[in-house]
């Protein structure tokens, strides 16, 4: 047996651990009495257009065709529709032959990292970061180099990133809107990052890629999310419909390589090879056809906005410190004691399930996933108030 895999299998992520704990508590005292802010499972229903498209496909398509294998990189017509949508929305050139359909962002990332990384190469990741980046990077043979985001606004720290780049740096993973901070990286910062990477590519005569992990692209509350290929050629977009169309259990997303990337054809071949070597075969066919019908469907993020305003407003009133999130559905709150895990344990007394920031590569914060019902947030507020009172 592979020791690394045993360790990974035995030690669940802290998020999953808490999610499982929440399930047990709910069975014991009733779901309505547990304030479960642990996991990023969208609470907004899947848009009707998506359900309608699925029903139509099931009732009107010949089953063998509907459920059969597609091309490994995904059905061509679906890829063409996605390419058209990218062109229309972001005003960048998009070639369906450089789009690869995946089982969500996790698969987009594992395939991309496997495609780009050679053993021992480094992947810069601004921290705090989605904990699975470390698992995916190491599985591809790479080393994750964590570089803290700037405080207090959690924007990219360009000087720190510049200082971390070496001749072994192969990629930087950018996630905006960000999990866990809710920050959107500004256009100014993206331009500065692009300039630094261009210089470093010349200095080391190497390609350095931006891997843009974008499951939250559409979940924003006003600020624009810069589209990275407009600023930097050597980019790979890792997209997912999990959050935007509330489909996380169905597993569907894509990888998009802009034609401005150096040797984009070779990169695409590497992506196809990585998908093959990881045994993905093809993304789920029904879901491919469904998203092909729904490229213009946008999420209804009004509930998330309402939750964000209510939670941020109330918690800061009570004395918690947090940065107002611009997107995604997470609030990143400073722990009132240095040990965030100890604070989260104390929160459990009030049936509040919060995720300590340690596994996100950063100490002293907690993540609150506010993709729950607004009722649930209202009901949880006295618990948050009582919890912070313990520290006064
Ligand atoms: N990347 C980030 C930043 C996430 O937050 C998540 C899921 O929460 C993923 C990737 C994986 O998403 P998917 O369900 O599309 O695999």
Tab-separated table of N, CA and C in Angstrom, residues 53-198:
chain	number	residue	atom	x	y	z
A	53	UNK	N	-33.455	21.692	-18.760
A	53	UNK	CA	-32.582	21.163	-19.821
A	53	UNK	C	-32.316	19.673	-19.583
A	54	UNK	N	-32.074	19.309	-18.316
A	54	UNK	CA	-31.817	17.891	-17.998
A	54	UNK	C	-33.030	17.035	-18.336
A	55	UNK	N	-34.220	17.521	-17.938
A	55	UNK	CA	-35.445	16.750	-18.197
A	55	UNK	C	-35.647	16.589	-19.699
A	56	UNK	N	-35.452	17.701	-20.425
A	56	UNK	CA	-35.627	17.671	-21.881
A	56	UNK	C	-34.656	16.667	-22.509
A	57	UNK	N	-33.414	16.720	-22.058
A	57	UNK	CA	-32.407	15.820	-22.627
A	57	UNK	C	-32.773	14.366	-22.360
A	58	UNK	N	-33.238	14.093	-21.145
A	58	UNK	CA	-33.569	12.705	-20.795
A	58	UNK	C	-34.786	12.228	-21.590
A	59	UNK	N	-35.790	13.120	-21.743
A	59	UNK	CA	-36.997	12.633	-22.424
A	59	UNK	C	-36.877	12.668	-23.953
A	60	UNK	N	-35.992	13.528	-24.474
A	60	UNK	CA	-35.996	13.685	-25.935
A	60	UNK	C	-34.782	13.065	-26.643
A	61	UNK	N	-33.772	12.612	-25.865
A	61	UNK	CA	-32.588	12.076	-26.546
A	61	UNK	C	-32.577	10.557	-26.445
A	62	UNK	N	-32.133	9.967	-27.492
A	62	UNK	CA	-32.046	8.504	-27.530
A	62	UNK	C	-31.012	8.084	-26.452
A	63	UNK	N	-31.410	7.184	-25.496
A	63	UNK	CA	-30.570	6.907	-24.322
A	63	UNK	C	-29.138	6.483	-24.641
A	64	UNK	N	-28.980	5.642	-25.657
A	64	UNK	CA	-27.612	5.177	-25.950
A	64	UNK	C	-26.719	6.378	-26.298
A	65	UNK	N	-27.282	7.321	-27.049
A	65	UNK	CA	-26.498	8.508	-27.416
A	65	UNK	C	-26.271	9.394	-26.183
A	66	UNK	N	-27.313	9.550	-25.371
A	66	UNK	CA	-27.223	10.464	-24.219
A	66	UNK	C	-26.203	9.981	-23.188
A	67	UNK	N	-26.208	8.668	-22.941
A	67	UNK	CA	-25.373	8.168	-21.855
A	67	UNK	C	-24.060	7.538	-22.331
A	68	UNK	N	-23.807	7.608	-23.630
A	68	UNK	CA	-22.584	6.980	-24.157
A	68	UNK	C	-21.343	7.808	-23.853
A	69	UNK	N	-20.167	7.188	-24.013
A	69	UNK	CA	-18.902	7.937	-23.905
A	69	UNK	C	-18.947	9.102	-24.887
A	70	UNK	N	-18.338	10.221	-24.481
A	70	UNK	CA	-18.117	11.304	-25.452
A	70	UNK	C	-16.628	11.268	-25.802
A	71	UNK	N	-16.176	12.185	-26.665
A	71	UNK	CA	-14.726	12.321	-26.868
A	71	UNK	C	-14.104	12.542	-25.497
A	72	UNK	N	-12.855	12.112	-25.333
A	72	UNK	CA	-12.209	12.252	-24.018
A	72	UNK	C	-12.205	13.714	-23.569
A	73	UNK	N	-12.003	14.632	-24.524
A	73	UNK	CA	-11.925	16.056	-24.138
A	73	UNK	C	-13.303	16.695	-23.997
A	74	UNK	N	-14.367	15.943	-24.270
A	74	UNK	CA	-15.734	16.461	-24.161
A	74	UNK	C	-16.372	16.588	-25.531
A	75	UNK	N	-17.714	16.585	-25.542
A	75	UNK	CA	-18.464	16.679	-26.793
A	75	UNK	C	-18.091	17.966	-27.528
A	76	UNK	N	-17.835	17.856	-28.838
A	76	UNK	CA	-17.343	19.037	-29.570
A	76	UNK	C	-18.358	20.172	-29.579
A	77	UNK	N	-19.651	19.830	-29.779
A	77	UNK	CA	-20.671	20.894	-29.852
A	77	UNK	C	-20.765	21.638	-28.521
A	78	UNK	N	-20.623	20.914	-27.437
A	78	UNK	CA	-20.664	21.560	-26.113
A	78	UNK	C	-19.445	22.479	-25.968
A	79	UNK	N	-18.285	21.987	-26.377
A	79	UNK	CA	-17.074	22.810	-26.262
A	79	UNK	C	-17.198	24.062	-27.129
A	80	UNK	N	-17.861	23.911	-28.292
A	80	UNK	CA	-18.034	25.080	-29.170
A	80	UNK	C	-18.944	26.116	-28.500
A	81	UNK	N	-20.003	25.637	-27.847
A	81	UNK	CA	-20.908	26.573	-27.165
A	81	UNK	C	-20.185	27.284	-26.017
A	82	UNK	N	-19.358	26.541	-25.295
A	82	UNK	CA	-18.610	27.163	-24.188
A	82	UNK	C	-17.633	28.205	-24.749
A	83	UNK	N	-16.969	27.855	-25.856
A	83	UNK	CA	-16.017	28.796	-26.465
A	83	UNK	C	-16.740	30.073	-26.895
A	84	UNK	N	-17.930	29.911	-27.482
A	84	UNK	CA	-18.693	31.098	-27.916
A	84	UNK	C	-19.057	31.968	-26.719
A	85	UNK	N	-19.436	31.308	-25.637
A	85	UNK	CA	-19.812	32.047	-24.434
A	85	UNK	C	-18.602	32.798	-23.850
A	86	UNK	N	-17.441	32.154	-23.850
A	86	UNK	CA	-16.224	32.827	-23.340
A	86	UNK	C	-15.926	34.060	-24.192
A	87	UNK	N	-16.031	33.893	-25.523
A	87	UNK	CA	-15.743	35.022	-26.429
A	87	UNK	C	-16.688	36.178	-26.155
A	88	UNK	N	-17.983	35.836	-26.028
A	88	UNK	CA	-18.998	36.865	-25.861
A	88	UNK	C	-18.843	37.593	-24.513
A	89	UNK	N	-18.594	36.821	-23.453
A	89	UNK	CA	-18.590	37.433	-22.130
A	89	UNK	C	-17.286	38.166	-21.816
A	90	UNK	N	-16.159	37.654	-22.330
A	90	UNK	CA	-14.882	38.222	-21.898
A	90	UNK	C	-14.103	38.887	-23.028
A	91	UNK	N	-14.651	38.802	-24.241
A	91	UNK	CA	-13.992	39.431	-25.369
A	91	UNK	C	-12.553	38.920	-25.555
A	92	UNK	N	-12.364	37.606	-25.410
A	92	UNK	CA	-11.065	36.999	-25.728
A	92	UNK	C	-11.316	35.872	-26.726
A	93	UNK	N	-10.289	35.558	-27.505
A	93	UNK	CA	-10.422	34.487	-28.475
A	93	UNK	C	-10.500	33.147	-27.721
A	94	UNK	N	-11.412	32.279	-28.128
A	94	UNK	CA	-11.516	30.969	-27.453
A	94	UNK	C	-11.745	29.897	-28.508
A	95	UNK	N	-10.861	28.897	-28.510
A	95	UNK	CA	-10.917	27.831	-29.510
A	95	UNK	C	-11.475	26.563	-28.841
A	96	UNK	N	-12.579	26.008	-29.379
A	96	UNK	CA	-13.110	24.782	-28.756
A	96	UNK	C	-12.086	23.660	-28.684
A	97	UNK	N	-11.087	23.718	-29.582
A	97	UNK	CA	-10.047	22.669	-29.559
A	97	UNK	C	-9.048	22.875	-28.426
A	98	UNK	N	-9.263	23.959	-27.631
A	98	UNK	CA	-8.408	24.177	-26.451
A	98	UNK	C	-9.252	24.167	-25.173
A	99	UNK	N	-10.422	23.550	-25.277
A	99	UNK	CA	-11.296	23.407	-24.100
A	99	UNK	C	-11.414	21.918	-23.795
A	100	UNK	N	-11.339	21.586	-22.517
A	100	UNK	CA	-11.374	20.184	-22.074
A	100	UNK	C	-12.373	20.074	-20.928
A	101	UNK	N	-13.422	19.318	-21.117
A	101	UNK	CA	-14.459	19.205	-20.076
A	101	UNK	C	-14.013	18.254	-18.961
A	102	UNK	N	-14.326	18.654	-17.729
A	102	UNK	CA	-13.829	17.913	-16.559
A	102	UNK	C	-14.955	17.619	-15.562
A	103	UNK	N	-14.602	16.830	-14.544
A	103	UNK	CA	-15.530	16.581	-13.420
A	103	UNK	C	-15.314	17.675	-12.361
A	104	UNK	N	-15.572	18.940	-12.709
A	104	UNK	CA	-15.492	20.030	-11.725
A	104	UNK	C	-14.096	20.606	-11.560
A	105	UNK	N	-14.007	21.612	-10.670
A	105	UNK	CA	-12.733	22.331	-10.493
A	105	UNK	C	-11.643	21.431	-9.932
A	106	UNK	N	-12.015	20.512	-9.048
A	106	UNK	CA	-10.994	19.630	-8.469
A	106	UNK	C	-10.300	18.844	-9.593
A	107	UNK	N	-11.092	18.341	-10.533
A	107	UNK	CA	-10.502	17.603	-11.652
A	107	UNK	C	-9.753	18.559	-12.582
A	108	UNK	N	-10.313	19.764	-12.810
A	108	UNK	CA	-9.620	20.742	-13.662
A	108	UNK	C	-8.222	21.007	-13.101
A	109	UNK	N	-8.140	21.130	-11.783
A	109	UNK	CA	-6.848	21.439	-11.150
A	109	UNK	C	-5.897	20.240	-11.174
A	110	UNK	N	-6.410	19.054	-10.854
A	110	UNK	CA	-5.503	17.891	-10.826
A	110	UNK	C	-4.951	17.624	-12.229
A	111	UNK	N	-5.831	17.759	-13.229
A	111	UNK	CA	-5.381	17.511	-14.609
A	111	UNK	C	-4.364	18.583	-15.026
A	112	UNK	N	-4.674	19.850	-14.734
A	112	UNK	CA	-3.776	20.942	-15.133
A	112	UNK	C	-2.410	20.810	-14.464
A	113	UNK	N	-2.418	20.522	-13.165
A	113	UNK	CA	-1.134	20.401	-12.455
A	113	UNK	C	-0.331	19.224	-12.996
A	114	UNK	N	-1.018	18.132	-13.248
A	114	UNK	CA	-0.335	16.949	-13.797
A	114	UNK	C	0.250	17.281	-15.183
A	115	UNK	N	-0.484	18.111	-15.922
A	115	UNK	CA	-0.038	18.466	-17.281
A	115	UNK	C	1.179	19.396	-17.268
A	116	UNK	N	1.260	20.274	-16.263
A	116	UNK	CA	2.282	21.328	-16.310
A	116	UNK	C	3.528	21.055	-15.473
A	117	UNK	N	3.369	20.216	-14.443
A	117	UNK	CA	4.439	20.097	-13.441
A	117	UNK	C	5.328	18.883	-13.705
A	118	UNK	N	6.634	19.121	-13.626
A	118	UNK	CA	7.569	17.997	-13.588
A	118	UNK	C	8.048	17.844	-12.146
A	119	UNK	N	8.508	16.653	-11.827
A	119	UNK	CA	8.862	16.333	-10.439
A	119	UNK	C	9.799	17.404	-9.839
A	120	UNK	N	9.445	17.870	-8.647
A	120	UNK	CA	10.301	18.825	-7.921
A	120	UNK	C	10.039	20.280	-8.276
A	121	UNK	N	9.194	20.540	-9.261
A	121	UNK	CA	8.921	21.945	-9.618
A	121	UNK	C	7.972	22.572	-8.604
A	122	UNK	N	7.989	23.917	-8.584
A	122	UNK	CA	7.275	24.627	-7.517
A	122	UNK	C	6.022	25.327	-8.024
A	123	UNK	N	5.019	25.308	-7.173
A	123	UNK	CA	3.754	25.982	-7.480
A	123	UNK	C	3.495	26.992	-6.364
A	124	UNK	N	3.451	28.266	-6.723
A	124	UNK	CA	3.209	29.306	-5.715
A	124	UNK	C	1.711	29.406	-5.469
A	125	UNK	N	1.356	29.473	-4.207
A	125	UNK	CA	-0.053	29.587	-3.852
A	125	UNK	C	-0.209	30.670	-2.790
A	126	UNK	N	-0.924	31.747	-3.103
A	126	UNK	CA	-1.151	32.766	-2.076
A	126	UNK	C	-1.978	32.175	-0.931
A	127	UNK	N	-1.568	32.471	0.320
A	127	UNK	CA	-2.293	31.906	1.466
A	127	UNK	C	-3.066	33.007	2.186
A	128	UNK	N	-4.237	32.693	2.769
A	128	UNK	CA	-4.851	31.383	2.877
A	128	UNK	C	-5.317	30.843	1.520
A	129	UNK	N	-5.354	29.488	1.428
A	129	UNK	CA	-5.734	28.855	0.163
A	129	UNK	C	-6.612	27.635	0.407
A	130	UNK	N	-7.342	27.214	-0.620
A	130	UNK	CA	-8.173	26.001	-0.588
A	130	UNK	C	-7.257	24.807	-0.279
A	131	UNK	N	-7.477	24.109	0.863
A	131	UNK	CA	-6.495	23.116	1.330
A	131	UNK	C	-6.134	22.038	0.301
A	132	UNK	N	-7.065	21.686	-0.604
A	132	UNK	CA	-6.762	20.598	-1.536
A	132	UNK	C	-5.655	20.982	-2.537
A	133	UNK	N	-5.313	22.273	-2.660
A	133	UNK	CA	-4.216	22.656	-3.567
A	133	UNK	C	-2.934	21.895	-3.213
A	134	UNK	N	-2.719	21.711	-1.919
A	134	UNK	CA	-1.489	21.032	-1.479
A	134	UNK	C	-1.524	19.556	-1.915
A	135	UNK	N	-2.677	18.925	-1.706
A	135	UNK	CA	-2.825	17.506	-2.078
A	135	UNK	C	-2.628	17.350	-3.588
A	136	UNK	N	-3.285	18.213	-4.356
A	136	UNK	CA	-3.226	18.095	-5.826
A	136	UNK	C	-1.804	18.381	-6.345
A	137	UNK	N	-1.163	19.406	-5.780
A	137	UNK	CA	0.183	19.782	-6.242
A	137	UNK	C	1.169	18.654	-5.947
A	138	UNK	N	1.095	18.133	-4.718
A	138	UNK	CA	2.054	17.085	-4.336
A	138	UNK	C	1.799	15.807	-5.123
A	139	UNK	N	0.533	15.537	-5.427
A	139	UNK	CA	0.225	14.344	-6.214
A	139	UNK	C	0.790	14.452	-7.627
A	140	UNK	N	0.932	15.692	-8.108
A	140	UNK	CA	1.507	15.889	-9.444
A	140	UNK	C	3.039	15.915	-9.390
A	141	UNK	N	3.596	15.727	-8.189
A	141	UNK	CA	5.058	15.703	-8.051
A	141	UNK	C	5.645	17.067	-7.747
A	142	UNK	N	4.787	18.079	-7.553
A	142	UNK	CA	5.273	19.430	-7.309
A	142	UNK	C	5.395	19.758	-5.833
A	143	UNK	N	5.942	20.969	-5.576
A	143	UNK	CA	6.051	21.466	-4.184
A	143	UNK	C	5.249	22.740	-4.080
A	144	UNK	N	4.373	22.797	-3.079
A	144	UNK	CA	3.566	24.006	-2.900
A	144	UNK	C	4.368	25.032	-2.103
A	145	UNK	N	4.468	26.241	-2.651
A	145	UNK	CA	5.161	27.329	-1.959
A	145	UNK	C	4.097	28.350	-1.562
A	146	UNK	N	3.879	28.462	-0.266
A	146	UNK	CA	2.811	29.331	0.224
A	146	UNK	C	3.345	30.748	0.423
A	147	UNK	N	2.638	31.735	-0.129
A	147	UNK	CA	3.044	33.140	0.006
A	147	UNK	C	1.851	33.924	0.566
A	148	UNK	N	1.997	34.516	1.760
A	148	UNK	CA	0.826	35.166	2.376
A	148	UNK	C	0.248	36.299	1.531
A	149	UNK	N	-1.081	36.386	1.551
A	149	UNK	CA	-1.759	37.535	0.948
A	149	UNK	C	-1.526	38.748	1.848
A	150	UNK	N	-1.701	39.938	1.266
A	150	UNK	CA	-1.475	41.178	2.013
A	150	UNK	C	-2.584	41.349	3.057
A	151	UNK	N	-2.252	41.919	4.208
A	151	UNK	CA	-3.269	42.210	5.224
A	151	UNK	C	-3.509	43.706	5.256
A	152	UNK	N	-4.676	44.198	5.611
A	152	UNK	CA	-5.821	43.399	6.027
A	152	UNK	C	-6.764	43.046	4.880
A	153	UNK	N	-6.438	43.432	3.617
A	153	UNK	CA	-7.454	43.283	2.567
A	153	UNK	C	-7.350	41.973	1.784
A	154	UNK	N	-6.354	41.162	2.075
A	154	UNK	CA	-6.170	39.853	1.419
A	154	UNK	C	-6.032	39.977	-0.104
A	155	UNK	N	-5.376	41.070	-0.536
A	155	UNK	CA	-5.024	41.202	-1.952
A	155	UNK	C	-3.663	40.541	-2.185
A	156	UNK	N	-3.323	40.322	-3.470
A	156	UNK	CA	-2.031	39.706	-3.794
A	156	UNK	C	-0.891	40.603	-3.317
A	157	UNK	N	0.117	39.996	-2.693
A	157	UNK	CA	1.306	40.745	-2.278
A	157	UNK	C	2.373	40.518	-3.368
A	158	UNK	N	2.435	41.471	-4.279
A	158	UNK	CA	3.257	41.260	-5.482
A	158	UNK	C	4.743	41.114	-5.146
A	159	UNK	N	5.235	41.932	-4.206
A	159	UNK	CA	6.663	41.826	-3.860
A	159	UNK	C	6.978	40.461	-3.261
A	160	UNK	N	6.065	39.984	-2.412
A	160	UNK	CA	6.300	38.676	-1.776
A	160	UNK	C	6.291	37.571	-2.844
A	161	UNK	N	5.387	37.682	-3.808
A	161	UNK	CA	5.339	36.665	-4.877
A	161	UNK	C	6.635	36.725	-5.686
A	162	UNK	N	7.048	37.950	-6.020
A	162	UNK	CA	8.280	38.126	-6.803
A	162	UNK	C	9.454	37.460	-6.073
A	163	UNK	N	9.512	37.676	-4.764
A	163	UNK	CA	10.598	37.115	-3.953
A	163	UNK	C	10.561	35.592	-3.891
A	164	UNK	N	9.399	35.000	-4.129
A	164	UNK	CA	9.277	33.538	-3.990
A	164	UNK	C	9.557	32.804	-5.302
A	165	UNK	N	9.630	33.553	-6.417
A	165	UNK	CA	9.832	32.875	-7.712
A	165	UNK	C	11.293	32.435	-7.865
A	166	UNK	N	11.484	31.181	-8.268
A	166	UNK	CA	12.841	30.657	-8.500
A	166	UNK	C	12.877	30.027	-9.895
A	167	UNK	N	14.026	29.458	-10.245
A	167	UNK	CA	14.104	28.800	-11.556
A	167	UNK	C	13.263	27.520	-11.589
A	168	UNK	N	12.739	27.109	-10.408
A	168	UNK	CA	11.899	25.895	-10.371
A	168	UNK	C	10.408	26.237	-10.413
A	169	UNK	N	10.072	27.536	-10.370
A	169	UNK	CA	8.654	27.907	-10.331
A	169	UNK	C	8.002	27.598	-11.672
A	170	UNK	N	6.918	26.801	-11.620
A	170	UNK	CA	6.243	26.460	-12.878
A	170	UNK	C	4.885	27.143	-12.985
A	171	UNK	N	4.274	27.461	-11.813
A	171	UNK	CA	2.915	28.021	-11.873
A	171	UNK	C	2.582	28.755	-10.585
A	172	UNK	N	1.559	29.605	-10.692
A	172	UNK	CA	0.962	30.210	-9.500
A	172	UNK	C	-0.546	29.972	-9.613
A	173	UNK	N	-1.154	29.540	-8.515
A	173	UNK	CA	-2.615	29.322	-8.538
A	173	UNK	C	-3.296	30.561	-7.951
A	174	UNK	N	-4.182	31.129	-8.745
A	174	UNK	CA	-4.954	32.306	-8.321
A	174	UNK	C	-6.407	31.870	-8.166
A	175	UNK	N	-7.039	32.279	-7.090
A	175	UNK	CA	-8.450	31.918	-6.886
A	175	UNK	C	-9.207	33.186	-6.486
A	176	UNK	N	-9.985	33.710	-7.432
A	176	UNK	CA	-10.681	34.979	-7.209
A	176	UNK	C	-12.017	34.932	-7.954
A	177	UNK	N	-13.150	35.184	-7.235
A	177	UNK	CA	-13.339	35.407	-5.811
A	177	UNK	C	-12.771	34.247	-5.008
A	178	UNK	N	-12.272	34.602	-3.820
A	178	UNK	CA	-11.417	33.681	-3.086
A	178	UNK	C	-12.141	32.887	-1.997
A	179	UNK	N	-11.785	31.632	-1.949
A	179	UNK	CA	-12.115	30.784	-0.820
A	179	UNK	C	-10.818	30.647	-0.032
A	180	UNK	N	-10.691	31.111	1.187
A	180	UNK	CA	-11.755	31.406	2.150
A	180	UNK	C	-12.036	32.886	2.424
A	181	UNK	N	-11.360	33.839	1.759
A	181	UNK	CA	-11.468	35.234	2.241
A	181	UNK	C	-12.624	36.010	1.621
A	182	UNK	N	-13.125	35.569	0.455
A	182	UNK	CA	-14.158	36.324	-0.252
A	182	UNK	C	-13.587	37.509	-1.034
A	183	UNK	N	-12.246	37.681	-1.023
A	183	UNK	CA	-11.634	38.811	-1.744
A	183	UNK	C	-11.660	38.566	-3.252
A	184	UNK	N	-11.745	39.667	-4.009
A	184	UNK	CA	-11.577	39.614	-5.472
A	184	UNK	C	-10.281	40.355	-5.771
A	185	UNK	N	-9.352	39.713	-6.464
A	185	UNK	CA	-8.077	40.362	-6.742
A	185	UNK	C	-8.296	41.475	-7.770
A	186	UNK	N	-7.787	42.658	-7.438
A	186	UNK	CA	-8.066	43.841	-8.265
A	186	UNK	C	-7.325	43.779	-9.600
A	187	UNK	N	-7.832	44.547	-10.566
A	187	UNK	CA	-7.195	44.589	-11.887
A	187	UNK	C	-5.760	45.103	-11.769
A	188	UNK	N	-5.564	46.085	-10.888
A	188	UNK	CA	-4.230	46.650	-10.714
A	188	UNK	C	-3.234	45.562	-10.285
A	189	UNK	N	-3.651	44.753	-9.305
A	189	UNK	CA	-2.774	43.675	-8.803
A	189	UNK	C	-2.509	42.626	-9.885
A	190	UNK	N	-3.540	42.310	-10.674
A	190	UNK	CA	-3.360	41.289	-11.723
A	190	UNK	C	-2.362	41.808	-12.772
A	191	UNK	N	-2.479	43.107	-13.096
A	191	UNK	CA	-1.536	43.679	-14.075
A	191	UNK	C	-0.111	43.614	-13.523
A	192	UNK	N	0.036	43.942	-12.223
A	192	UNK	CA	1.373	43.907	-11.619
A	192	UNK	C	1.912	42.478	-11.596
A	193	UNK	N	1.039	41.531	-11.294
A	193	UNK	CA	1.459	40.122	-11.265
A	193	UNK	C	1.923	39.694	-12.658
A	194	UNK	N	1.134	40.081	-13.674
A	194	UNK	CA	1.474	39.705	-15.048
A	194	UNK	C	2.851	40.272	-15.419
A	195	UNK	N	3.119	41.522	-15.025
A	195	UNK	CA	4.402	42.148	-15.364
A	195	UNK	C	5.560	41.397	-14.692
A	196	UNK	N	5.371	41.049	-13.420
A	196	UNK	CA	6.422	40.322	-12.686
A	196	UNK	C	6.686	38.967	-13.347
A	197	UNK	N	5.611	38.267	-13.710
A	197	UNK	CA	5.779	36.925	-14.310
A	197	UNK	C	6.454	37.016	-15.675
A	198	UNK	N	6.079	38.039	-16.456
A	198	UNK	CA	6.740	38.224	-17.763
A	198	UNK	C	8.248	38.389	-17.566
